[in-house]
Coordinates of C-alpha atoms in Angstrom, one line a residue:
M1 CA 93.4 -26.3 -14.1
N2 CA 96.5 -27.8 -12.4
Q3 CA 96.9 -30.8 -10.2
Q4 CA 96.6 -28.8 -7.0
T5 CA 93.5 -26.9 -8.0
F6 CA 91.7 -29.5 -10.1
N7 CA 88.3 -30.2 -8.6
P8 CA 86.4 -32.6 -11.0
T9 CA 82.7 -32.3 -11.8
D10 CA 80.6 -35.3 -11.0
E11 CA 80.7 -36.2 -14.7
Q12 CA 84.4 -36.0 -14.8
R13 CA 84.9 -37.9 -11.6
D14 CA 82.6 -40.7 -12.9
I15 CA 84.8 -41.2 -16.0
I16 CA 88.1 -40.9 -14.1
E17 CA 87.0 -43.6 -11.7
H18 CA 85.2 -45.9 -14.2
D19 CA 86.9 -49.2 -14.6
G20 CA 86.2 -51.0 -17.9
S21 CA 85.1 -49.9 -21.3
V22 CA 83.1 -46.7 -21.7
F23 CA 81.9 -44.4 -24.5
V24 CA 82.3 -40.7 -23.7
N25 CA 80.6 -38.0 -25.7
A26 CA 82.3 -34.8 -24.7
C27 CA 81.2 -31.2 -25.5
P28 CA 83.8 -28.5 -26.6
G29 CA 85.8 -27.2 -23.7
S30 CA 84.7 -30.0 -21.3
G31 CA 88.2 -30.7 -20.0
K32 CA 88.5 -34.1 -21.7
T33 CA 92.3 -33.9 -21.9
R34 CA 92.4 -33.2 -18.1
V35 CA 90.1 -36.2 -17.6
M36 CA 92.4 -38.4 -19.6
V37 CA 95.4 -37.2 -17.6
E38 CA 93.6 -37.9 -14.3
R39 CA 92.4 -41.3 -15.5
A40 CA 96.0 -42.1 -16.3
R41 CA 97.1 -41.0 -12.8
H42 CA 94.3 -43.2 -11.3
L43 CA 95.5 -46.2 -13.3
F44 CA 99.2 -45.7 -12.6
H45 CA 98.4 -45.9 -8.9
V46 CA 96.9 -49.4 -9.2
I47 CA 98.4 -51.3 -12.2
K48 CA 101.1 -53.9 -11.7
S49 CA 104.6 -53.2 -12.8
G50 CA 105.3 -54.1 -16.4
R51 CA 101.8 -53.1 -17.6
G52 CA 100.9 -49.8 -19.2
V53 CA 98.2 -47.7 -20.8
A54 CA 97.8 -47.0 -24.6
F55 CA 96.8 -43.4 -25.4
L56 CA 95.6 -43.1 -29.0
S57 CA 94.1 -40.3 -31.1
F58 CA 93.2 -39.7 -34.7
T59 CA 94.9 -36.3 -34.7
K60 CA 98.6 -35.5 -34.2
S61 CA 97.8 -32.2 -32.5
A62 CA 95.7 -34.0 -29.8
I63 CA 98.4 -36.6 -29.2
F64 CA 101.0 -33.8 -28.9
E65 CA 98.9 -31.9 -26.3
L66 CA 98.2 -35.1 -24.3
D67 CA 101.9 -36.1 -24.4
Q68 CA 102.9 -32.7 -23.1
R69 CA 100.3 -32.8 -20.3
L70 CA 101.2 -36.3 -19.2
R71 CA 104.9 -35.4 -19.1
Q72 CA 104.3 -32.1 -17.2
E73 CA 102.4 -34.1 -14.6
G74 CA 105.3 -36.6 -14.3
L75 CA 103.0 -39.4 -15.6
L76 CA 105.0 -40.3 -18.7
S77 CA 108.7 -40.8 -18.9
S78 CA 111.2 -41.6 -21.6
P79 CA 111.1 -44.3 -22.9
V80 CA 107.4 -44.6 -22.6
F81 CA 107.4 -48.4 -22.5
P82 CA 105.3 -50.2 -21.3
N83 CA 102.9 -47.4 -22.2
F84 CA 102.2 -46.3 -25.7
I85 CA 101.2 -42.9 -27.0
G86 CA 100.6 -42.1 -30.7
T87 CA 98.1 -41.9 -33.5
F88 CA 95.7 -44.8 -34.1
D89 CA 97.5 -45.5 -37.4
S90 CA 100.8 -45.8 -35.6
F91 CA 99.3 -48.2 -33.1
V92 CA 97.8 -50.4 -35.9
W93 CA 101.2 -50.5 -37.6
Q94 CA 103.2 -51.3 -34.5
F95 CA 101.0 -54.0 -33.0
L96 CA 99.0 -55.5 -35.9
V97 CA 101.1 -55.1 -39.1
G98 CA 104.8 -54.3 -38.7
P99 CA 105.9 -57.3 -36.6
F100 CA 104.0 -59.9 -38.7
G101 CA 104.6 -58.8 -42.3
I102 CA 102.2 -59.1 -45.2
R103 CA 100.6 -62.4 -46.2
G104 CA 102.1 -63.7 -49.5
C105 CA 105.0 -61.2 -49.3
D106 CA 108.6 -62.0 -48.3
A107 CA 109.7 -58.4 -48.1
H108 CA 109.9 -56.6 -44.7
P109 CA 106.9 -54.3 -44.4
R110 CA 107.6 -50.6 -44.7
L111 CA 105.2 -47.8 -43.9
I112 CA 105.1 -45.1 -46.6
P113 CA 102.8 -42.2 -45.3
D114 CA 102.5 -40.5 -48.7
I115 CA 102.0 -43.6 -50.8
N116 CA 98.7 -42.3 -52.0
N117 CA 100.6 -39.5 -53.8
T118 CA 102.2 -42.2 -56.1
P119 CA 101.2 -41.1 -59.7
V120 CA 99.2 -43.4 -61.9
K121 CA 100.1 -42.7 -65.6
L122 CA 99.2 -44.6 -68.8
S123 CA 101.9 -42.8 -70.8
E124 CA 104.3 -39.9 -70.6
K125 CA 101.6 -37.6 -72.1
S126 CA 98.6 -38.9 -70.2
Q127 CA 97.1 -37.1 -67.2
P128 CA 98.6 -38.5 -63.9
L129 CA 96.2 -39.3 -61.1
P130 CA 97.5 -39.9 -57.6
L131 CA 96.8 -43.3 -56.1
S132 CA 94.4 -41.6 -53.6
C133 CA 91.9 -41.4 -56.5
F134 CA 91.5 -45.2 -56.5
C135 CA 89.7 -47.4 -53.9
P136 CA 92.3 -49.6 -52.2
K137 CA 89.8 -52.4 -52.0
T138 CA 88.3 -52.5 -55.5
G139 CA 90.7 -50.4 -57.5
D140 CA 87.8 -48.3 -58.8
I141 CA 88.3 -44.6 -59.5
I142 CA 86.8 -42.5 -56.7
N143 CA 85.0 -39.9 -58.7
S144 CA 84.9 -37.2 -56.1
E145 CA 88.7 -37.5 -55.7
A146 CA 89.4 -37.7 -59.4
K147 CA 87.2 -34.6 -60.0
R148 CA 89.4 -32.6 -57.7
K149 CA 92.3 -33.5 -60.1
G150 CA 90.3 -32.4 -63.1
F151 CA 89.4 -36.0 -64.2
D152 CA 85.6 -36.5 -64.4
I153 CA 84.8 -40.1 -65.1
S154 CA 81.4 -39.3 -66.5
K155 CA 83.1 -37.6 -69.4
K156 CA 85.7 -40.3 -70.0
R157 CA 85.6 -43.4 -72.2
E158 CA 85.0 -46.6 -70.4
S159 CA 88.1 -48.1 -71.9
L160 CA 90.2 -45.2 -70.5
I161 CA 88.7 -45.7 -67.0
R162 CA 89.5 -49.5 -67.1
A163 CA 93.0 -48.7 -68.2
Y164 CA 93.6 -46.4 -65.2
K165 CA 92.0 -49.0 -62.9
T166 CA 94.3 -51.7 -64.2
A167 CA 97.4 -49.4 -63.9
A168 CA 96.5 -48.4 -60.3
T169 CA 95.9 -52.1 -59.3
S170 CA 99.2 -53.0 -60.8
I171 CA 101.0 -50.3 -58.9
R172 CA 99.5 -51.3 -55.6
A173 CA 100.4 -54.9 -56.2
R174 CA 104.0 -54.0 -57.0
L175 CA 104.3 -51.8 -54.0
R176 CA 102.8 -54.5 -51.8
E177 CA 105.2 -57.0 -53.3
H178 CA 108.0 -54.8 -52.1
G179 CA 106.4 -54.5 -48.6
C180 CA 105.4 -50.8 -49.1
L181 CA 102.1 -49.9 -47.5
G182 CA 100.3 -46.7 -46.9
F183 CA 98.0 -46.2 -43.9
D184 CA 94.9 -47.3 -45.9
E185 CA 96.7 -50.5 -47.0
A186 CA 98.1 -51.2 -43.5
R187 CA 94.6 -50.9 -42.1
L188 CA 93.3 -53.5 -44.6
V189 CA 96.2 -55.8 -43.7
A190 CA 95.3 -55.4 -40.0
L191 CA 91.6 -56.2 -40.8
E192 CA 92.7 -59.4 -42.6
R193 CA 94.8 -60.4 -39.6
I194 CA 92.1 -59.9 -36.9
K195 CA 89.7 -62.0 -38.9
E196 CA 92.0 -65.0 -38.5
Q197 CA 90.9 -66.7 -35.3
A198 CA 94.4 -68.0 -34.3
F199 CA 96.1 -64.7 -34.9
S200 CA 93.3 -62.7 -33.4
G201 CA 93.4 -64.7 -30.1
M202 CA 97.2 -64.6 -29.9
I203 CA 97.6 -60.8 -30.4
A204 CA 94.6 -60.1 -28.1
D205 CA 96.4 -62.0 -25.3
V206 CA 99.6 -60.0 -26.0
L207 CA 97.7 -56.7 -25.9
R208 CA 95.8 -57.6 -22.7
G209 CA 99.1 -58.6 -21.1
R210 CA 100.7 -55.2 -21.9
F211 CA 97.9 -52.7 -21.6
C212 CA 95.4 -52.5 -18.8
E213 CA 93.5 -49.9 -20.8
I214 CA 93.3 -48.3 -24.3
I215 CA 92.1 -44.7 -24.5
V216 CA 91.0 -43.6 -27.9
D217 CA 90.6 -39.8 -28.3
E218 CA 89.0 -37.8 -31.1
A219 CA 87.1 -41.0 -32.2
Q220 CA 84.7 -38.9 -34.3
D221 CA 87.5 -38.7 -36.9
C222 CA 87.8 -42.4 -37.4
N223 CA 86.5 -44.3 -40.5
P224 CA 84.6 -47.6 -40.7
E225 CA 87.7 -49.7 -40.8
D226 CA 89.1 -48.0 -37.7
L227 CA 85.8 -48.6 -36.0
T228 CA 86.0 -52.3 -36.8
I229 CA 89.4 -52.5 -35.2
I230 CA 88.3 -50.6 -32.1
T231 CA 85.3 -53.0 -31.8
W232 CA 87.7 -56.0 -32.0
L233 CA 89.9 -54.5 -29.2
R234 CA 86.9 -54.1 -27.0
D235 CA 85.3 -57.4 -27.8
S236 CA 88.7 -59.1 -27.1
G237 CA 88.4 -58.2 -23.5
L238 CA 90.5 -55.0 -23.4
S239 CA 89.2 -52.0 -21.4
V240 CA 88.6 -49.5 -24.2
K241 CA 87.6 -45.9 -23.5
I242 CA 86.2 -44.0 -26.5
V243 CA 86.3 -40.2 -26.2
C244 CA 84.6 -38.1 -28.9
D245 CA 82.3 -35.3 -29.8
I246 CA 80.1 -36.7 -32.6
N247 CA 79.1 -33.2 -33.6
Q248 CA 82.8 -32.4 -34.5
S249 CA 83.0 -35.1 -37.2
I250 CA 84.1 -33.0 -40.2
Y251 CA 86.2 -35.5 -42.2
E252 CA 83.6 -37.1 -44.5
F253 CA 86.1 -36.9 -47.3
R254 CA 88.2 -39.4 -45.4
G255 CA 85.2 -41.8 -44.9
G256 CA 84.0 -40.4 -41.6
V257 CA 81.6 -42.4 -39.5
T258 CA 79.1 -40.1 -37.9
K259 CA 76.2 -42.5 -38.1
H260 CA 78.4 -45.6 -37.6
L261 CA 79.7 -44.0 -34.4
L262 CA 76.2 -43.3 -33.1
D263 CA 75.3 -46.9 -33.8
F264 CA 78.5 -48.1 -32.1
S265 CA 77.7 -46.1 -29.0
E266 CA 74.4 -48.0 -28.7
T267 CA 76.4 -51.3 -28.4
F268 CA 77.6 -50.1 -25.0
P269 CA 75.4 -50.8 -22.0
T270 CA 73.7 -47.7 -20.5
E271 CA 76.1 -47.5 -17.6
Q272 CA 79.0 -47.4 -20.0
R273 CA 77.7 -44.4 -21.9
K274 CA 78.9 -41.2 -20.4
K275 CA 78.7 -37.5 -21.2
L276 CA 80.9 -34.4 -20.4
T277 CA 78.6 -31.4 -20.7
G278 CA 80.3 -28.6 -18.8
N279 CA 82.3 -26.1 -20.9
F280 CA 85.4 -24.6 -19.2
R281 CA 86.4 -22.6 -22.3
S282 CA 83.6 -20.3 -23.4
T283 CA 81.2 -17.6 -22.1
P284 CA 77.5 -18.5 -21.5
N285 CA 76.4 -16.8 -24.7
I286 CA 78.9 -18.7 -26.8
C287 CA 77.8 -22.0 -25.1
K288 CA 74.2 -21.2 -25.9
S289 CA 74.9 -20.3 -29.5
I290 CA 77.1 -23.2 -30.4
A291 CA 74.4 -25.6 -29.1
Q292 CA 72.2 -24.3 -31.9
F293 CA 74.7 -25.6 -34.5
R294 CA 73.9 -29.2 -33.4
P295 CA 71.3 -31.2 -35.4
K296 CA 67.7 -30.5 -34.4
S297 CA 67.3 -34.1 -33.2
T298 CA 70.3 -34.0 -30.8
C299 CA 70.5 -30.3 -30.0
G300 CA 69.5 -30.7 -26.3
I301 CA 70.2 -28.1 -23.7
P302 CA 73.3 -25.8 -24.0
D303 CA 76.4 -26.8 -22.1
R304 CA 77.0 -24.9 -18.9
A305 CA 79.8 -22.4 -18.8
L306 CA 81.9 -23.6 -15.9
G307 CA 85.2 -21.8 -16.5
S308 CA 86.7 -18.4 -15.5
L309 CA 84.4 -16.7 -18.1
N310 CA 81.1 -18.0 -16.7
D311 CA 80.1 -14.5 -15.7
E312 CA 81.1 -12.8 -18.9
G313 CA 78.1 -11.3 -20.8
A314 CA 79.5 -10.2 -24.1
P315 CA 77.0 -10.9 -26.8
V316 CA 77.6 -13.0 -29.9
L317 CA 77.9 -10.7 -32.9
I318 CA 76.8 -11.2 -36.4
L319 CA 78.3 -9.1 -39.1
S320 CA 75.9 -8.8 -42.0
Y321 CA 77.5 -8.1 -45.4
S322 CA 75.6 -7.1 -48.5
D323 CA 78.2 -8.3 -51.1
K324 CA 77.5 -11.3 -53.2
S325 CA 81.0 -12.6 -52.3
V326 CA 83.0 -12.4 -49.1
P327 CA 84.2 -8.7 -48.6
S328 CA 87.4 -7.5 -47.0
S329 CA 85.4 -5.3 -44.7
I330 CA 84.9 -8.3 -42.5
G331 CA 88.6 -8.3 -41.6
T332 CA 88.8 -4.6 -41.0
T333 CA 85.6 -4.5 -38.9
Y334 CA 86.7 -7.5 -36.9
T335 CA 90.1 -6.0 -36.2
T336 CA 88.4 -2.8 -34.8
I337 CA 86.1 -5.0 -32.6
L338 CA 89.2 -6.8 -31.2
E339 CA 90.9 -3.5 -30.4
E340 CA 87.8 -2.1 -28.7
A341 CA 87.6 -5.4 -26.6
D342 CA 91.3 -5.1 -25.8
I343 CA 92.0 -8.5 -27.3
D344 CA 95.4 -8.9 -29.0
V345 CA 94.9 -9.1 -32.7
S346 CA 97.6 -11.7 -33.1
S347 CA 95.9 -14.1 -30.7
A348 CA 92.6 -14.1 -32.6
R349 CA 91.6 -15.9 -35.8
I350 CA 89.3 -15.5 -38.8
V351 CA 88.2 -19.0 -39.9
A352 CA 86.4 -20.2 -43.0
A353 CA 85.6 -23.5 -44.7
T354 CA 88.0 -22.7 -47.5
K355 CA 91.3 -20.8 -47.8
A356 CA 89.7 -18.6 -50.5
S357 CA 86.9 -17.3 -48.2
G358 CA 89.3 -16.7 -45.4
A359 CA 91.7 -14.7 -47.7
A360 CA 88.8 -12.7 -49.1
A361 CA 87.7 -11.7 -45.6
V362 CA 91.1 -10.0 -44.9
G363 CA 91.6 -8.6 -48.3
Q364 CA 94.2 -11.0 -49.5
P365 CA 94.3 -12.3 -53.0
R366 CA 92.5 -15.5 -53.6
P367 CA 95.0 -18.3 -52.9
D368 CA 96.3 -20.1 -55.9
N369 CA 96.0 -23.8 -55.7
S370 CA 98.7 -24.3 -58.3
N371 CA 101.0 -27.2 -57.9
Q372 CA 103.7 -25.1 -59.5
R373 CA 106.9 -25.9 -57.6
T374 CA 108.1 -22.3 -57.0
V375 CA 104.7 -21.2 -55.6
Q376 CA 104.7 -24.2 -53.2
F377 CA 108.2 -23.4 -52.1
A378 CA 107.3 -19.8 -51.3
K379 CA 104.1 -20.8 -49.5
A380 CA 106.0 -23.3 -47.3
I381 CA 108.5 -20.6 -46.3
T382 CA 105.6 -18.2 -45.5
D383 CA 103.8 -20.9 -43.4
F384 CA 107.0 -21.6 -41.5
H385 CA 107.4 -18.0 -40.4
F386 CA 103.6 -17.4 -39.9
P387 CA 102.3 -20.7 -38.4
S388 CA 99.0 -21.2 -36.7
D389 CA 100.4 -24.2 -34.7
F390 CA 103.4 -26.5 -34.6
S391 CA 102.2 -28.7 -37.4
D392 CA 102.5 -25.7 -39.9
I393 CA 106.2 -25.5 -39.0
K394 CA 106.8 -29.3 -39.4
N395 CA 104.8 -29.4 -42.7
A396 CA 106.7 -26.4 -44.1
I397 CA 110.1 -28.1 -43.3
E398 CA 109.0 -31.3 -45.1
C399 CA 107.6 -29.4 -48.1
V400 CA 110.9 -27.4 -48.6
H401 CA 112.9 -30.6 -48.2
R402 CA 110.7 -32.5 -50.7
I403 CA 111.0 -29.7 -53.3
I404 CA 114.8 -29.6 -52.9
L405 CA 114.9 -33.4 -53.4
E406 CA 112.7 -32.9 -56.5
I407 CA 115.1 -30.2 -57.9
E408 CA 118.1 -32.5 -57.3
G409 CA 116.3 -35.3 -59.2
Y410 CA 115.8 -37.9 -56.4
L411 CA 112.0 -38.2 -56.6
E412 CA 111.5 -39.1 -60.2
N413 CA 110.4 -42.7 -59.5
C414 CA 109.2 -42.6 -55.9
T415 CA 107.3 -40.5 -53.4
Y416 CA 109.0 -38.3 -50.8
H417 CA 108.5 -40.6 -47.9
Q418 CA 109.4 -43.7 -49.9
Y419 CA 112.7 -42.1 -50.7
L420 CA 113.3 -41.3 -47.0
V421 CA 112.4 -44.9 -46.0
D422 CA 114.5 -46.5 -48.8
N423 CA 117.6 -44.4 -47.8
E424 CA 117.0 -44.6 -44.1
I425 CA 117.0 -40.8 -43.8
E426 CA 115.9 -39.4 -40.4
P427 CA 114.6 -35.8 -39.9
V428 CA 117.6 -34.9 -37.7
S429 CA 119.9 -35.3 -40.7
Y430 CA 118.2 -32.8 -42.9
R431 CA 116.3 -30.4 -40.7
P432 CA 119.2 -28.0 -39.7
K433 CA 120.1 -27.3 -43.3
I434 CA 116.4 -26.9 -44.4
I435 CA 115.7 -24.6 -41.5
S436 CA 118.7 -22.4 -42.4
I437 CA 117.5 -22.1 -46.0
I438 CA 113.9 -21.2 -44.8
K439 CA 115.2 -18.6 -42.5
A440 CA 117.5 -17.1 -45.1
L441 CA 114.6 -16.8 -47.5
R442 CA 112.1 -15.2 -45.3
F443 CA 110.3 -12.5 -47.3
D444 CA 111.2 -9.2 -45.7
P445 CA 109.6 -6.2 -47.4
T446 CA 112.5 -4.0 -46.3
K447 CA 114.9 -6.4 -48.1
Y448 CA 112.8 -7.3 -51.1
A449 CA 110.9 -4.7 -53.1
C450 CA 108.8 -7.4 -54.8
A451 CA 108.4 -11.1 -55.2
R452 CA 110.7 -11.1 -58.2
D453 CA 113.6 -9.8 -56.0
W454 CA 113.0 -12.6 -53.6
Y455 CA 112.9 -15.1 -56.5
K456 CA 116.4 -13.9 -57.6
S457 CA 117.7 -14.3 -54.1
A458 CA 116.2 -17.8 -53.8
K459 CA 117.9 -18.9 -57.1
N460 CA 121.2 -17.6 -55.9
L461 CA 121.0 -19.4 -52.6
L462 CA 119.9 -22.7 -54.0
D463 CA 122.6 -22.6 -56.6
C464 CA 125.1 -22.9 -53.7
E465 CA 123.0 -25.4 -51.6
V466 CA 121.8 -28.0 -54.1
S467 CA 123.4 -30.4 -56.6
I468 CA 121.3 -31.1 -59.7
K469 CA 121.9 -34.6 -61.2
D470 CA 120.7 -33.9 -64.8
G471 CA 122.7 -30.8 -65.4
K472 CA 119.8 -28.4 -65.6
S473 CA 119.9 -25.0 -63.9
I474 CA 118.0 -23.8 -60.9
A475 CA 116.1 -21.4 -63.1
Q476 CA 114.8 -24.4 -65.1
K477 CA 113.9 -26.3 -62.0
L478 CA 112.4 -23.4 -60.1
R479 CA 110.7 -21.2 -62.6
W480 CA 109.3 -17.8 -62.0
D481 CA 105.5 -17.7 -61.5
R482 CA 103.3 -14.6 -61.4
N483 CA 101.4 -16.1 -58.4
L484 CA 104.4 -15.6 -56.1
D485 CA 103.0 -12.2 -55.0
A486 CA 100.0 -14.0 -53.4
A487 CA 102.3 -16.4 -51.5
F488 CA 103.9 -13.5 -49.7
V489 CA 101.0 -11.2 -49.1
T490 CA 100.4 -12.4 -45.5
T491 CA 103.8 -11.1 -44.5
H492 CA 102.9 -7.5 -44.9
V493 CA 99.1 -7.3 -44.3
A494 CA 98.5 -6.2 -40.7
T495 CA 95.2 -8.0 -39.9
V496 CA 93.9 -11.1 -38.3
M497 CA 95.4 -14.3 -39.6
P498 CA 92.8 -16.3 -41.7
R499 CA 92.7 -20.1 -41.2
T500 CA 90.6 -23.0 -42.5
I501 CA 88.2 -24.6 -40.0
H502 CA 90.0 -27.9 -40.3
S503 CA 93.3 -26.3 -39.3
V504 CA 92.0 -24.9 -36.0
K505 CA 90.2 -28.1 -34.9
G506 CA 91.2 -28.8 -31.3
M507 CA 92.5 -25.3 -30.7
E508 CA 91.1 -22.4 -28.7
Y509 CA 91.4 -18.6 -29.1
P510 CA 90.3 -15.6 -27.2
A511 CA 88.2 -14.5 -30.2
I512 CA 87.0 -16.1 -33.4
C513 CA 85.3 -14.7 -36.5
V514 CA 83.6 -17.4 -38.5
V515 CA 83.1 -16.5 -42.2
T516 CA 80.0 -17.9 -43.9
T517 CA 79.1 -17.6 -47.6
P518 CA 75.9 -17.0 -49.6
P519 CA 76.0 -20.4 -51.4
T520 CA 76.2 -22.5 -48.2
L521 CA 74.6 -20.7 -45.2
K522 CA 70.9 -21.0 -46.3
G523 CA 71.2 -24.8 -46.8
I524 CA 72.9 -25.2 -43.4
L525 CA 70.1 -23.2 -41.6
D526 CA 67.5 -25.3 -43.5
F527 CA 69.2 -28.4 -42.1
L528 CA 69.4 -27.1 -38.6
E529 CA 65.8 -26.0 -38.6
K530 CA 64.2 -28.9 -40.5
G531 CA 66.7 -31.7 -40.7
E532 CA 67.0 -31.4 -44.4
P533 CA 68.9 -31.4 -46.8
A534 CA 71.0 -34.1 -45.1
D535 CA 74.0 -33.2 -47.2
K536 CA 74.4 -30.0 -45.3
A537 CA 75.0 -31.8 -42.0
E538 CA 78.7 -31.6 -42.3
G539 CA 78.5 -27.9 -43.1
A540 CA 76.7 -27.4 -39.8
R541 CA 79.3 -29.4 -38.0
K542 CA 82.0 -27.2 -39.4
L543 CA 80.3 -24.1 -38.0
Y544 CA 80.0 -25.9 -34.7
V545 CA 83.7 -26.7 -34.7
A546 CA 84.6 -23.2 -35.7
A547 CA 82.4 -21.3 -33.3
S548 CA 83.3 -23.5 -30.3
R549 CA 87.0 -22.5 -30.6
A550 CA 86.1 -19.0 -29.1
K551 CA 86.7 -18.3 -25.5
E552 CA 85.6 -14.6 -25.0
L553 CA 84.3 -13.3 -28.2
L554 CA 82.4 -15.0 -31.1
V555 CA 81.7 -13.1 -34.3
I556 CA 80.0 -14.6 -37.3
A557 CA 80.1 -12.9 -40.7
A558 CA 76.9 -13.8 -42.7
P559 CA 75.3 -12.6 -46.0
E560 CA 72.5 -10.1 -45.3
G561 CA 69.9 -12.4 -46.8
Q562 CA 70.5 -15.0 -44.0
A563 CA 71.9 -12.8 -41.2
K564 CA 68.6 -12.1 -39.4
R565 CA 67.6 -15.7 -39.7
L566 CA 70.9 -16.8 -38.3
Q567 CA 70.5 -14.3 -35.4
M568 CA 67.1 -15.7 -34.6
H569 CA 68.3 -19.3 -34.7
L570 CA 71.4 -18.7 -32.5
S571 CA 69.3 -16.9 -29.9
G572 CA 66.9 -19.9 -29.7
Q573 CA 68.1 -21.0 -26.3
G574 CA 68.5 -17.6 -24.7
A575 CA 71.8 -16.4 -26.1
D576 CA 72.3 -12.7 -26.5
V577 CA 73.0 -12.3 -30.2
T578 CA 73.4 -8.9 -31.9
K579 CA 73.6 -8.0 -35.6
R580 CA 75.7 -5.2 -37.2
D581 CA 75.5 -4.2 -40.9
I582 CA 78.9 -3.7 -42.6

């Protein structure tokens, strides 16, 4: 849809023209980005000079897309002032924390994005735990986070747990004393500020003076503290538009707020609660199927297919596999299906809840989660050359830069981002060199017979590019690891690219194959059919997110014990769903 041909639906027009706060629950493919662009156009025609609009989101990819669209339409210029566009965290920092400092601290506040990676150690030989394993409010160890690091508090002495808590609390206090805050800590500082009546009133006046409206996208990804700040913005008299799809909340590990958000929506008057139900992305059968991944209590009728594919009748296909684990035949069968449908293999995706399941589906070795430096280095180079989106490229550059700084000995007593902030290092100063290294070390099977050949080349190149402070060699800093072969396998396996569900959130593809596994699918179907067990709700939402990325073709790989049941469930609202044994 472009400006000349955009013809909004009644639901879209209602939101575009609505003045004041509103809560919008938008289905996948509903054109919400277009609605936000047109709302901006509407506002820019009527607001007074010197005032602007704040565009916020909880995902960088959504902000990137919105920024691009606004600029393409000529609605956002450089500099963006008096408008603001960025993540919710960046808004909180810029307007509620950064200018005012930290109570009881004379140091200028500094935002350290990776502060949660700061290691907490009791001694040189003790197991280090990152600061992310400790609650920023209480200092208590978060057992689920610690378990991921191999530290189960149920098996540890109480005295050891107390010692770690004391050490973590001390580290946080020391960082705060020096003005160093992570996003979690900055949010807590902001909450302290808005509870102060004098400050709250003053900053609300400032925000009302600058912004005629604040638009918050992807609100399903917020946490309870974020929601408190959003509530304060609205209750302070600002026009706040909340845009979300509650069924796409798949960040419970970050403290997601699915129930909180539902309760929050009820605080809006009926006339301020809106829906976007038309799907401009997918075919009718896909629309009918993805509706069945919503909870039974809120399933409702399927979203209507309103886009260019609204007459397409391709069925949703279930691939039933008999193996006890995810087989590689999923990838080969899916590739054949794509070729038969004349869909470019490189434009399609296989998605799974974990990297391991995705890799298994295309016959790749199970990814090694090792923190071994050489493996991380190789994986980053592979991700740069085979990205799923722009964020993969950016993250790969940062990872390679961080590892080079580690090799050189600059990160012994601080995190990567803390080092950058302390030394006022901007990306423009290091990216050209890092990109040249990454390009020089691309794994080319015609150049390298095996991973060990690549490793030798990497050592030789880094010998010329880095300076090691402690006198050790590159071989000592970047050791050979047998798992390097797995890091490069994606560069010479001709099949569909596997991705995690989290990594494709907000994206769309001509075709999607969703991989489900025997341990999880039964519980998810139980939840969808009966509402229990409740702990499978997020698993259902992950399948909803994954399936709704598909435009033309949706394929779901399922264990044979649940494949027929899945077929019956997805066809519950009239979708044409077929099953094929593989």
